[in-house]
Amino acid sequence: MPYLTTNDSVQLFYKDWGNVTGPPVFLSHGWPLNSDNWENQMFFLANQGYRAVAYDRRGHGRSDQPWFGNDVDTWAGDIAQIIEELDLKDTILIGHSTGGGDITRYVTNHGSERVKGMVLIDTITPYIIQTPETPNGVPISVFDSFRDAMLKDRSYFFQQVPSGPFFGYNRPGVKPSQGQIDSWWAQGMQAGFKATYDTTFSWETDFREEMKKIDFPVLVIHGDDDQVVPFKAGGAENLKYLKNATLKVYEGGPHGLPNVEIDGINNDILNFSKSLG
C-alpha cells in the first residue's frame, strides 16, 4: 500500500487508482472519514481513464496518528507533498466537507501551478460559524456539543451522526442504509480520537478572504437540506468570494452527497472535468 513520509515524519496513506498517465484528480475526504469514502467516485473516474488519488488525512484511516498537526495549514502541506511526490499536474481538486477546507488552503498556501480546477461538495467554506455578520451559520454551541458528545461516548456519537443528519436518514420517508451507517461508524472509529476531536475546530476557519485569490474554475455542489453545513451558510455563499465558480444544487440533498447521490456526483465531476478541456 502506498505511503508517504511527511516533513515532520508522519506516514500518510494514499490510494492511486486508474491510469497513471491520465488526467489527475485529487480527493480530500470529510470528517471523521478516510479515502474509502471516495471509493465510488475513484472507481468511476479510474474507469473513465483518470488517475484518481485520495489520501487518509493524518490521524485518520491508515495514516499515522500524531498528537500535533491536526489543522488546516498542516493538512495543506501534506497535500502539497503528495501532489509533488506524484508529480500531479493540471489536477482537479475535489473536497467534501472538511476536505473542501484543506484543498482551499492548499491552493492559497502553496499556489495553483499544479491545479486546473476544483470541486467543493458540501464544504466548510467560506465561513460556516454563526455571527451577527453571518446569521445563517452554525452556532458555535453546536460544535461544542459535538466535542462534549465525543468525550462522553465517541462510539455512540459516531452511530448517531450517520443514522441521522449526515445522510438525512432522520427525514420522513427516507429509507436508511445500514451499510452506509456501519461504514461511516467504522471509518470514524478507525481515526484517532485526538484527530477527530481537533478537526472540529477547523470548522471555525474563515476562508472568505483567501478564496478571493482563487481564479481558476470551481464547481460548488451543495444539498439544500444539508443539516451539517447548512445550504445558506455554504452553497451559494462560496460564489461571493470565488471569481470563476458555478453552483449545482441538489434539491433535498443531505450532507453526504457523494454517498447518496453517487451517479449524480460522479457525472458532475466528469462533466466539469470535460468542460475544462
Short mmCIF file of C-alpha atoms in Angstrom, two decimals:
data_model
loop_
_atom_site.label_atom_id
_atom_site.label_comp_id
_atom_site.label_asym_id
_atom_site.label_seq_id
_atom_site.Cartn_x
_atom_site.Cartn_y
_atom_site.Cartn_z
CA MET A 1 0.00 0.00 0.00
CA PRO A 2 1.39 3.46 -0.86
CA TYR A 3 2.64 5.65 1.96
CA LEU A 4 4.40 8.99 2.02
CA THR A 5 6.52 10.30 4.87
CA THR A 6 5.90 13.98 5.55
CA ASN A 7 8.47 16.57 6.54
CA ASP A 8 7.52 16.03 10.18
CA SER A 9 7.89 12.22 9.86
CA VAL A 10 4.21 11.31 9.65
CA GLN A 11 3.27 8.35 7.48
CA LEU A 12 0.34 9.22 5.20
CA PHE A 13 -1.61 6.52 3.41
CA TYR A 14 -2.94 7.27 -0.05
CA LYS A 15 -4.63 5.48 -2.94
CA ASP A 16 -3.52 5.91 -6.53
CA TRP A 17 -6.06 4.29 -8.87
CA GLY A 18 -6.51 4.22 -12.61
CA ASN A 19 -4.34 5.40 -15.47
CA VAL A 20 -1.06 6.76 -14.13
CA THR A 21 -0.73 8.91 -17.26
CA GLY A 22 -4.37 10.02 -17.23
CA PRO A 23 -5.74 13.38 -16.09
CA PRO A 24 -5.28 13.52 -12.31
CA VAL A 25 -7.93 14.17 -9.70
CA PHE A 26 -7.10 14.54 -6.01
CA LEU A 27 -9.88 13.85 -3.50
CA SER A 28 -9.95 15.00 0.13
CA HIS A 29 -12.46 13.39 2.49
CA GLY A 30 -14.74 14.73 5.18
CA TRP A 31 -14.74 14.16 8.94
CA PRO A 32 -14.16 11.65 10.51
CA LEU A 33 -13.75 9.52 7.40
CA ASN A 34 -10.92 8.48 5.11
CA SER A 35 -10.21 7.81 1.44
CA ASP A 36 -12.56 4.80 1.50
CA ASN A 37 -15.47 7.21 1.46
CA TRP A 38 -14.47 8.21 -2.08
CA GLU A 39 -14.43 4.66 -3.45
CA ASN A 40 -17.43 5.13 -5.74
CA GLN A 41 -16.02 8.32 -7.25
CA MET A 42 -12.50 6.88 -7.58
CA PHE A 43 -13.71 3.67 -9.22
CA PHE A 44 -15.86 5.61 -11.67
CA LEU A 45 -13.18 8.13 -12.60
CA ALA A 46 -10.44 5.49 -12.88
CA ASN A 47 -12.65 3.58 -15.31
CA GLN A 48 -13.03 6.79 -17.32
CA GLY A 49 -9.25 6.95 -17.81
CA TYR A 50 -8.44 9.30 -14.95
CA ARG A 51 -5.75 8.99 -12.32
CA ALA A 52 -7.68 9.13 -9.04
CA VAL A 53 -5.64 9.91 -5.93
CA ALA A 54 -7.04 10.21 -2.41
CA TYR A 55 -5.35 10.29 0.96
CA ASP A 56 -6.21 9.45 4.55
CA ARG A 57 -5.77 12.76 6.37
CA ARG A 58 -3.23 12.49 9.18
CA GLY A 59 -4.88 10.95 12.22
CA HIS A 60 -7.47 9.21 10.03
CA GLY A 61 -7.76 5.83 8.37
CA ARG A 62 -4.43 4.09 7.82
CA SER A 63 -2.28 7.20 8.29
CA ASP A 64 -0.28 7.85 11.45
CA GLN A 65 -1.96 9.48 14.43
CA PRO A 66 0.39 12.27 15.54
CA TRP A 67 -0.57 14.35 18.56
CA PHE A 68 0.06 17.62 16.72
CA GLY A 69 -0.70 18.95 13.24
CA ASN A 70 -4.44 18.38 13.11
CA ASP A 71 -5.10 21.74 11.49
CA VAL A 72 -5.82 23.20 8.07
CA ASP A 73 -2.34 24.57 7.39
CA THR A 74 -0.66 21.27 8.18
CA TRP A 75 -3.14 19.32 6.06
CA ALA A 76 -2.49 21.70 3.17
CA GLY A 77 1.21 20.98 3.49
CA ASP A 78 0.54 17.24 3.50
CA ILE A 79 -1.48 17.57 0.29
CA ALA A 80 1.31 19.60 -1.29
CA GLN A 81 3.81 16.86 -0.53
CA ILE A 82 1.63 14.14 -2.06
CA ILE A 83 0.88 16.14 -5.19
CA GLU A 84 4.54 16.99 -5.65
CA GLU A 85 5.73 13.45 -4.89
CA LEU A 86 3.38 12.02 -7.52
CA ASP A 87 4.13 14.94 -9.85
CA LEU A 88 0.46 15.61 -10.46
CA LYS A 89 -0.15 18.39 -12.99
CA ASP A 90 -3.34 20.08 -14.22
CA THR A 91 -5.04 18.46 -11.24
CA ILE A 92 -8.70 18.73 -10.35
CA LEU A 93 -9.01 19.07 -6.58
CA ILE A 94 -12.16 17.60 -5.05
CA GLY A 95 -13.13 18.16 -1.44
CA HIS A 96 -16.09 17.09 0.65
CA SER A 97 -16.99 18.87 3.88
CA THR A 98 -13.74 19.37 5.85
CA GLY A 99 -11.87 18.33 2.70
CA GLY A 100 -13.02 21.48 0.98
CA GLY A 101 -11.17 23.49 3.58
CA ASP A 102 -7.84 21.75 3.23
CA ILE A 103 -7.79 21.86 -0.58
CA THR A 104 -8.67 25.55 -0.46
CA ARG A 105 -5.83 26.21 1.97
CA TYR A 106 -3.52 24.10 -0.20
CA VAL A 107 -4.14 26.48 -3.11
CA THR A 108 -3.74 29.66 -1.09
CA ASN A 109 -0.63 28.42 0.79
CA HIS A 110 1.12 26.51 -1.98
CA GLY A 111 -0.12 28.01 -5.23
CA SER A 112 -2.21 26.81 -8.13
CA GLU A 113 0.55 25.87 -10.59
CA ARG A 114 -0.50 22.22 -10.45
CA VAL A 115 -4.25 22.88 -10.37
CA LYS A 116 -6.72 23.01 -13.24
CA GLY A 117 -9.98 23.25 -11.32
CA MET A 118 -11.68 22.47 -8.04
CA VAL A 119 -14.93 20.86 -6.87
CA LEU A 120 -16.35 21.79 -3.46
CA ILE A 121 -19.06 19.42 -2.20
CA ASP A 122 -20.99 20.48 0.92
CA THR A 123 -17.81 22.07 2.25
CA ILE A 124 -16.97 24.10 5.34
CA THR A 125 -16.11 27.05 3.10
CA PRO A 126 -16.43 30.00 3.04
CA TYR A 127 -17.27 30.51 6.75
CA ILE A 128 -19.94 28.48 8.50
CA ILE A 129 -19.99 29.90 12.04
CA GLN A 130 -22.99 31.96 13.07
CA THR A 131 -22.16 35.55 13.90
CA PRO A 132 -24.10 38.83 13.56
CA GLU A 133 -22.45 39.13 10.13
CA THR A 134 -23.27 35.51 9.18
CA PRO A 135 -26.67 34.80 10.76
CA ASN A 136 -27.28 31.67 8.66
CA GLY A 137 -24.21 29.91 10.05
CA VAL A 138 -23.97 27.18 12.68
CA PRO A 139 -23.97 28.33 16.32
CA ILE A 140 -20.65 27.57 17.98
CA SER A 141 -22.63 25.78 20.69
CA VAL A 142 -23.47 23.04 18.17
CA PHE A 143 -19.81 22.22 17.65
CA ASP A 144 -19.24 22.44 21.39
CA SER A 145 -21.95 19.81 21.79
CA PHE A 146 -20.17 17.61 19.23
CA ARG A 147 -16.99 17.79 21.27
CA ASP A 148 -18.85 17.05 24.51
CA ALA A 149 -20.56 14.06 22.90
CA MET A 150 -17.22 12.67 21.72
CA LEU A 151 -15.76 12.99 25.20
CA LYS A 152 -18.77 11.24 26.69
CA ASP A 153 -19.10 8.34 24.24
CA ARG A 154 -17.43 8.70 20.85
CA SER A 155 -18.65 5.35 19.52
CA TYR A 156 -22.30 6.13 20.32
CA PHE A 157 -21.99 9.62 18.83
CA PHE A 158 -20.44 8.14 15.68
CA GLN A 159 -23.51 5.92 15.36
CA GLN A 160 -25.94 8.79 15.81
CA VAL A 161 -24.44 11.14 13.21
CA PRO A 162 -24.77 8.81 10.17
CA SER A 163 -28.08 7.43 11.44
CA GLY A 164 -29.49 10.95 11.36
CA PRO A 165 -28.28 14.24 9.90
CA PHE A 166 -25.25 13.20 7.82
CA PHE A 167 -27.23 11.17 5.28
CA GLY A 168 -30.60 12.72 6.03
CA TYR A 169 -31.95 9.45 7.42
CA ASN A 170 -33.86 11.40 10.06
CA ARG A 171 -36.12 12.90 7.38
CA PRO A 172 -39.65 11.48 6.85
CA GLY A 173 -39.83 8.89 4.10
CA VAL A 174 -36.06 8.44 3.77
CA LYS A 175 -35.01 4.78 3.99
CA PRO A 176 -31.73 4.39 5.89
CA SER A 177 -28.91 2.23 4.56
CA GLN A 178 -27.46 0.26 7.43
CA GLY A 179 -24.41 -0.38 5.27
CA GLN A 180 -23.72 3.36 4.93
CA ILE A 181 -24.22 3.86 8.66
CA ASP A 182 -21.87 0.98 9.52
CA SER A 183 -19.23 2.18 7.05
CA TRP A 184 -19.31 5.72 8.47
CA TRP A 185 -19.01 4.42 12.04
CA ALA A 186 -16.14 2.07 11.12
CA GLN A 187 -14.19 4.80 9.35
CA GLY A 188 -14.79 7.19 12.24
CA MET A 189 -13.63 4.72 14.86
CA GLN A 190 -10.53 3.89 12.80
CA ALA A 191 -9.50 7.54 13.10
CA GLY A 192 -7.62 8.71 16.16
CA PHE A 193 -9.55 10.32 19.00
CA LYS A 194 -7.25 13.36 19.09
CA ALA A 195 -7.52 13.96 15.34
CA THR A 196 -11.29 13.68 15.25
CA TYR A 197 -11.60 15.99 18.25
CA ASP A 198 -9.13 18.58 16.94
CA THR A 199 -10.66 18.58 13.47
CA THR A 200 -13.89 20.05 14.82
CA PHE A 201 -12.02 23.31 15.44
CA SER A 202 -11.11 23.57 11.75
CA TRP A 203 -14.79 24.15 11.03
CA GLU A 204 -14.42 27.56 12.66
CA THR A 205 -11.95 28.70 9.98
CA ASP A 206 -12.80 31.77 7.93
CA PHE A 207 -11.79 31.13 4.30
CA ARG A 208 -13.50 34.17 2.80
CA GLU A 209 -10.54 36.43 2.10
CA GLU A 210 -8.24 33.71 0.77
CA MET A 211 -10.94 32.43 -1.58
CA LYS A 212 -10.81 35.77 -3.39
CA LYS A 213 -7.35 34.78 -4.64
CA ILE A 214 -8.67 31.71 -6.49
CA ASP A 215 -9.28 32.47 -10.15
CA PHE A 216 -9.42 29.03 -11.80
CA PRO A 217 -12.80 27.29 -12.42
CA VAL A 218 -14.59 25.94 -9.36
CA LEU A 219 -17.74 23.81 -9.22
CA VAL A 220 -19.67 24.24 -5.98
CA ILE A 221 -22.11 21.43 -5.15
CA HIS A 222 -24.44 21.59 -2.16
CA GLY A 223 -27.58 19.87 -0.94
CA ASP A 224 -30.28 22.30 0.10
CA ASP A 225 -31.26 20.04 3.03
CA ASP A 226 -27.73 19.73 4.39
CA GLN A 227 -28.13 19.52 8.18
CA VAL A 228 -24.38 19.63 8.89
CA VAL A 229 -23.26 22.55 6.72
CA PRO A 230 -26.48 24.47 6.09
CA PHE A 231 -27.01 25.46 2.47
CA LYS A 232 -27.40 29.13 3.40
CA ALA A 233 -24.04 29.08 5.20
CA GLY A 234 -22.20 27.29 2.38
CA GLY A 235 -23.63 26.73 -1.09
CA ALA A 236 -24.00 29.99 -2.97
CA GLU A 237 -22.02 31.87 -0.29
CA ASN A 238 -18.89 30.47 -1.90
CA LEU A 239 -19.70 32.26 -5.14
CA LYS A 240 -19.47 35.61 -3.37
CA TYR A 241 -15.73 35.10 -2.95
CA LEU A 242 -14.70 32.92 -5.90
CA LYS A 243 -14.02 34.66 -9.20
CA ASN A 244 -14.89 31.79 -11.53
CA ALA A 245 -17.43 29.47 -9.91
CA THR A 246 -20.73 27.77 -10.73
CA LEU A 247 -23.26 26.25 -8.35
CA LYS A 248 -25.05 22.89 -8.59
CA VAL A 249 -27.86 22.42 -6.04
CA TYR A 250 -29.27 19.03 -5.06
CA GLU A 251 -32.86 19.61 -4.01
CA GLY A 252 -33.49 17.80 -0.75
CA GLY A 253 -29.87 16.69 -0.74
CA PRO A 254 -28.18 15.88 2.59
CA HIS A 255 -24.58 16.39 3.65
CA GLY A 256 -23.35 13.01 2.45
CA LEU A 257 -23.95 13.62 -1.25
CA PRO A 258 -21.00 11.50 -2.51
CA ASN A 259 -22.64 8.50 -0.82
CA VAL A 260 -26.34 9.01 -1.53
CA GLU A 261 -26.13 10.72 -4.94
CA ILE A 262 -23.37 8.58 -6.40
CA ASP A 263 -24.30 8.75 -10.08
CA GLY A 264 -25.07 12.45 -9.92
CA ILE A 265 -21.83 13.40 -8.19
CA ASN A 266 -19.77 11.13 -10.45
CA ASN A 267 -21.19 12.73 -13.56
CA ASP A 268 -20.93 16.25 -12.13
CA ILE A 269 -17.20 15.72 -11.65
CA LEU A 270 -16.77 14.11 -15.07
CA ASN A 271 -18.70 16.82 -16.90
CA PHE A 272 -16.83 19.55 -15.04
CA SER A 273 -13.52 17.98 -15.98
CA LYS A 274 -14.51 17.69 -19.64
CA SER A 275 -15.62 21.34 -19.66
CA LEU A 276 -12.07 22.38 -18.75
CA GLY A 277 -10.69 20.76 -21.89
#
